[in-house]
Each structure stands twice: as C-alpha cells, then as structure tokens.
PDB file of C-alpha atoms in Angstrom:
ATOM      1  CA  UNK A  28      -8.808  15.087  -1.663  1.00  0.00           C
ATOM      2  CA  UNK A  29      -6.929  14.557   1.582  1.00  0.00           C
ATOM      3  CA  UNK A  30      -3.663  15.257  -0.261  1.00  0.00           C
ATOM      4  CA  UNK A  31      -4.932  18.717  -1.201  1.00  0.00           C
ATOM      5  CA  UNK A  32      -5.937  19.444   2.368  1.00  0.00           C
ATOM      6  CA  UNK A  33      -2.488  18.576   3.719  1.00  0.00           C
ATOM      7  CA  UNK A  34      -0.555  20.335   0.940  1.00  0.00           C
ATOM      8  CA  UNK A  35       1.226  23.518   1.917  1.00  0.00           C
ATOM      9  CA  UNK A  36       0.490  26.784   0.168  1.00  0.00           C
ATOM     10  CA  UNK A  37       2.907  28.333  -2.309  1.00  0.00           C
ATOM     11  CA  UNK A  38       3.742  31.181   0.103  1.00  0.00           C
ATOM     12  CA  UNK A  39       4.458  28.721   2.916  1.00  0.00           C
ATOM     13  CA  UNK A  40       6.657  26.655   0.601  1.00  0.00           C
ATOM     14  CA  UNK A  41       8.638  29.736  -0.453  1.00  0.00           C
ATOM     15  CA  UNK A  42       9.149  30.713   3.192  1.00  0.00           C
ATOM     16  CA  UNK A  43      10.242  27.169   3.990  1.00  0.00           C
ATOM     17  CA  UNK A  44      12.814  27.177   1.179  1.00  0.00           C
ATOM     18  CA  UNK A  45      14.055  30.638   2.211  1.00  0.00           C
ATOM     19  CA  UNK A  46      14.572  29.379   5.778  1.00  0.00           C
ATOM     20  CA  UNK A  47      16.560  26.443   4.442  1.00  0.00           C
ATOM     21  CA  UNK A  48      18.730  28.663   2.236  1.00  0.00           C
ATOM     22  CA  UNK A  49      19.290  31.184   5.060  1.00  0.00           C
ATOM     23  CA  UNK A  50      20.222  28.378   7.444  1.00  0.00           C
ATOM     24  CA  UNK A  51      22.738  26.860   5.056  1.00  0.00           C
ATOM     25  CA  UNK A  52      24.283  30.257   4.295  1.00  0.00           C
ATOM     26  CA  UNK A  53      24.594  31.103   8.010  1.00  0.00           C
ATOM     27  CA  UNK A  54      26.294  27.778   8.755  1.00  0.00           C
ATOM     28  CA  UNK A  55      28.673  28.240   5.808  1.00  0.00           C
ATOM     29  CA  UNK A  56      29.505  31.752   7.061  1.00  0.00           C
ATOM     30  CA  UNK A  57      30.178  30.355  10.525  1.00  0.00           C
ATOM     31  CA  UNK A  58      32.567  27.718   9.213  1.00  0.00           C
ATOM     32  CA  UNK A  59      34.427  30.222   7.012  1.00  0.00           C
ATOM     33  CA  UNK A  60      35.000  32.683   9.844  1.00  0.00           C
ATOM     34  CA  UNK A  61      38.357  33.103  11.606  1.00  0.00           C
ATOM     35  CA  UNK A  62      36.646  32.478  14.942  1.00  0.00           C
ATOM     36  CA  UNK A  63      33.633  30.261  15.633  1.00  0.00           C
ATOM     37  CA  UNK A  64      30.524  32.466  15.805  1.00  0.00           C
ATOM     38  CA  UNK A  65      28.203  30.086  17.659  1.00  0.00           C
ATOM     39  CA  UNK A  66      25.242  32.429  17.215  1.00  0.00           C
ATOM     40  CA  UNK A  67      25.427  32.004  13.427  1.00  0.00           C
ATOM     41  CA  UNK A  68      25.504  28.235  13.791  1.00  0.00           C
ATOM     42  CA  UNK A  69      22.601  28.313  16.262  1.00  0.00           C
ATOM     43  CA  UNK A  70      20.401  30.557  14.111  1.00  0.00           C
ATOM     44  CA  UNK A  71      21.327  28.635  10.951  1.00  0.00           C
ATOM     45  CA  UNK A  72      20.432  25.316  12.567  1.00  0.00           C
ATOM     46  CA  UNK A  73      17.139  26.746  13.827  1.00  0.00           C
ATOM     47  CA  UNK A  74      16.313  27.947  10.312  1.00  0.00           C
ATOM     48  CA  UNK A  75      16.963  24.495   8.850  1.00  0.00           C
ATOM     49  CA  UNK A  76      14.805  22.815  11.512  1.00  0.00           C
ATOM     50  CA  UNK A  77      12.023  25.349  10.926  1.00  0.00           C
ATOM     51  CA  UNK A  78      12.204  24.674   7.191  1.00  0.00           C
ATOM     52  CA  UNK A  79      11.706  20.970   7.814  1.00  0.00           C
ATOM     53  CA  UNK A  80       8.895  21.575  10.305  1.00  0.00           C
ATOM     54  CA  UNK A  81       7.068  23.902   7.936  1.00  0.00           C
ATOM     55  CA  UNK A  82       7.399  21.443   5.058  1.00  0.00           C
ATOM     56  CA  UNK A  83       5.970  18.516   7.024  1.00  0.00           C
ATOM     57  CA  UNK A  84       3.506  20.879   8.766  1.00  0.00           C
ATOM     58  CA  UNK A  85       4.138  19.829  12.336  1.00  0.00           C
ATOM     59  CA  UNK A  86       2.514  21.690  15.233  1.00  0.00           C
ATOM     60  CA  UNK A  87       5.839  22.434  16.913  1.00  0.00           C
ATOM     61  CA  UNK A  88       6.998  24.213  13.744  1.00  0.00           C
ATOM     62  CA  UNK A  89       4.517  27.008  14.445  1.00  0.00           C
ATOM     63  CA  UNK A  90       6.155  27.838  17.770  1.00  0.00           C
ATOM     64  CA  UNK A  91       9.696  27.261  16.564  1.00  0.00           C
ATOM     65  CA  UNK A  92       9.074  29.451  13.500  1.00  0.00           C
ATOM     66  CA  UNK A  93       7.774  32.210  15.768  1.00  0.00           C
ATOM     67  CA  UNK A  94      10.830  31.967  18.026  1.00  0.00           C
ATOM     68  CA  UNK A  95      13.278  31.692  15.136  1.00  0.00           C
ATOM     69  CA  UNK A  96      11.820  34.630  13.242  1.00  0.00           C
ATOM     70  CA  UNK A  97      12.031  36.819  16.357  1.00  0.00           C
ATOM     71  CA  UNK A  98      15.641  35.773  17.013  1.00  0.00           C
ATOM     72  CA  UNK A  99      16.505  36.270  13.330  1.00  0.00           C
ATOM     73  CA  UNK A 100      14.926  39.728  13.307  1.00  0.00           C
ATOM     74  CA  UNK A 101      16.864  40.728  16.391  1.00  0.00           C
ATOM     75  CA  UNK A 102      20.100  39.322  14.971  1.00  0.00           C
ATOM     76  CA  UNK A 103      19.563  40.970  11.590  1.00  0.00           C
ATOM     77  CA  UNK A 104      18.664  44.380  12.989  1.00  0.00           C
ATOM     78  CA  UNK A 105      21.613  44.407  15.404  1.00  0.00           C
ATOM     79  CA  UNK A 106      23.990  43.360  12.616  1.00  0.00           C
ATOM     80  CA  UNK A 107      22.596  45.993  10.257  1.00  0.00           C
ATOM     81  CA  UNK A 108      22.857  48.706  12.905  1.00  0.00           C
ATOM     82  CA  UNK A 109      26.427  47.689  13.765  1.00  0.00           C
ATOM     83  CA  UNK A 110      27.510  47.820  10.131  1.00  0.00           C
ATOM     84  CA  UNK A 111      25.854  51.182   9.515  1.00  0.00           C
ATOM     85  CA  UNK A 112      27.071  52.829  12.730  1.00  0.00           C
ATOM     86  CA  UNK A 113      30.629  51.521  12.454  1.00  0.00           C
ATOM     87  CA  UNK A 114      30.967  53.385   9.183  1.00  0.00           C
ATOM     88  CA  UNK A 115      32.355  50.705   6.916  1.00  0.00           C
ATOM     89  CA  UNK A 116      33.475  51.631   3.435  1.00  0.00           C
ATOM     90  CA  UNK A 117      30.702  51.077   0.947  1.00  0.00           C
ATOM     91  CA  UNK A 118      32.403  49.116  -1.782  1.00  0.00           C
ATOM     92  CA  UNK A 119      30.660  46.505  -3.935  1.00  0.00           C
ATOM     93  CA  UNK A 120      31.067  43.607  -1.476  1.00  0.00           C
ATOM     94  CA  UNK A 121      29.849  45.604   1.525  1.00  0.00           C
ATOM     95  CA  UNK A 122      26.812  46.813  -0.405  1.00  0.00           C
ATOM     96  CA  UNK A 123      26.004  43.201  -1.313  1.00  0.00           C
ATOM     97  CA  UNK A 124      26.337  42.221   2.353  1.00  0.00           C
ATOM     98  CA  UNK A 125      24.014  45.053   3.394  1.00  0.00           C
ATOM     99  CA  UNK A 126      21.468  44.004   0.768  1.00  0.00           C
ATOM    100  CA  UNK A 127      21.693  40.390   1.944  1.00  0.00           C
ATOM    101  CA  UNK A 128      21.093  41.447   5.556  1.00  0.00           C
ATOM    102  CA  UNK A 129      18.115  43.576   4.500  1.00  0.00           C
ATOM    103  CA  UNK A 130      16.724  40.613   2.525  1.00  0.00           C
ATOM    104  CA  UNK A 131      17.253  38.363   5.564  1.00  0.00           C
ATOM    105  CA  UNK A 132      15.353  40.836   7.758  1.00  0.00           C
ATOM    106  CA  UNK A 133      12.539  41.033   5.198  1.00  0.00           C
ATOM    107  CA  UNK A 134      12.237  37.240   4.979  1.00  0.00           C
ATOM    108  CA  UNK A 135      12.286  36.914   8.766  1.00  0.00           C
ATOM    109  CA  UNK A 136       9.540  39.534   8.970  1.00  0.00           C
ATOM    110  CA  UNK A 137       7.525  37.703   6.308  1.00  0.00           C
ATOM    111  CA  UNK A 138       7.875  34.442   8.243  1.00  0.00           C
ATOM    112  CA  UNK A 139       6.792  36.130  11.469  1.00  0.00           C
ATOM    113  CA  UNK A 140       3.748  37.725   9.830  1.00  0.00           C
ATOM    114  CA  UNK A 141       2.877  34.476   8.076  1.00  0.00           C
ATOM    115  CA  UNK A 142       3.003  32.538  11.330  1.00  0.00           C
ATOM    116  CA  UNK A 143       0.932  35.153  13.150  1.00  0.00           C
ATOM    117  CA  UNK A 144      -1.778  35.379  10.485  1.00  0.00           C
ATOM    118  CA  UNK A 145      -1.887  31.685   9.535  1.00  0.00           C
ATOM    119  CA  UNK A 146      -2.130  30.544  13.149  1.00  0.00           C
ATOM    120  CA  UNK A 147      -3.948  27.268  13.603  1.00  0.00           C
ATOM    121  CA  UNK A 148      -4.103  26.449   9.891  1.00  0.00           C
ATOM    122  CA  UNK A 149      -0.307  26.500   9.751  1.00  0.00           C
ATOM    123  CA  UNK A 150       0.019  22.818  10.584  1.00  0.00           C
ATOM    124  CA  UNK A 151      -1.771  19.746   9.285  1.00  0.00           C
ATOM    125  CA  UNK A 152      -4.899  18.502  10.973  1.00  0.00           C
ATOM    126  CA  UNK A 153      -4.726  14.989  12.340  1.00  0.00           C
TER     127      UNK A 153
END
C-alpha cells in the first residue's frame, strides 16, 4: 500500500519525461552551436534536475519546477517572438523549429499549471 501512495501519477511522469527530453535537447543544441549559449545549457540542466526531482518526489522539486517552468516560458516566448518578428523564411526546417518552440512553451505551461494545482501533494510524504 505504501508503494501506491508514493507512486507518481501518469501526468506527473509524462511531465517529468518531457523535462528530461527538453533538457537533453537544449544541451545538445548548446553544444552544436557556433558559440556557447550558456542560457541553453543552464535551462537544459535545470530541466534535467527538475525531471529527477519530480521522479523521486522531493520537496525541493516543487520550487525548482516552478522556477524552471517560469524561466522556460520566458525563454520560449522571447525566442518565439524573436523568430516571428525577425521575419525568417518559412521553409520546412524553420516551421519544425517553430512547432518545437510552441510545444516547449506548451509543456512548460503544463508543468507550471501542474505544480500550481498539485501543490503540497506534489512531493512524497515522509
């Protein structure tokens, strides 16, 4: 019975995996860039740490997930606005990048809403 009580929900697990995937992709993008975009590395690392914290249901993960989702939302919205307002050509690759950024914003929003509405039940009880 105690295993069921400490198990994470399916939605929380999906958000945890999406944070891990987003973190890995951001770090890969940072390493493949001509210059070193430290913000990508920072946000990617935060996403990976949040994924771990959510999976093991630690109390600090609640606050870190809140901070990371806000930073990710800000980063995603600024990036999306910059791409749209700079008037890039909309070929296949750029459309895929725009869709990926929109998906990233949606997942960051879902994480933020999940953290806000789950609140105290987000982490395991001692």
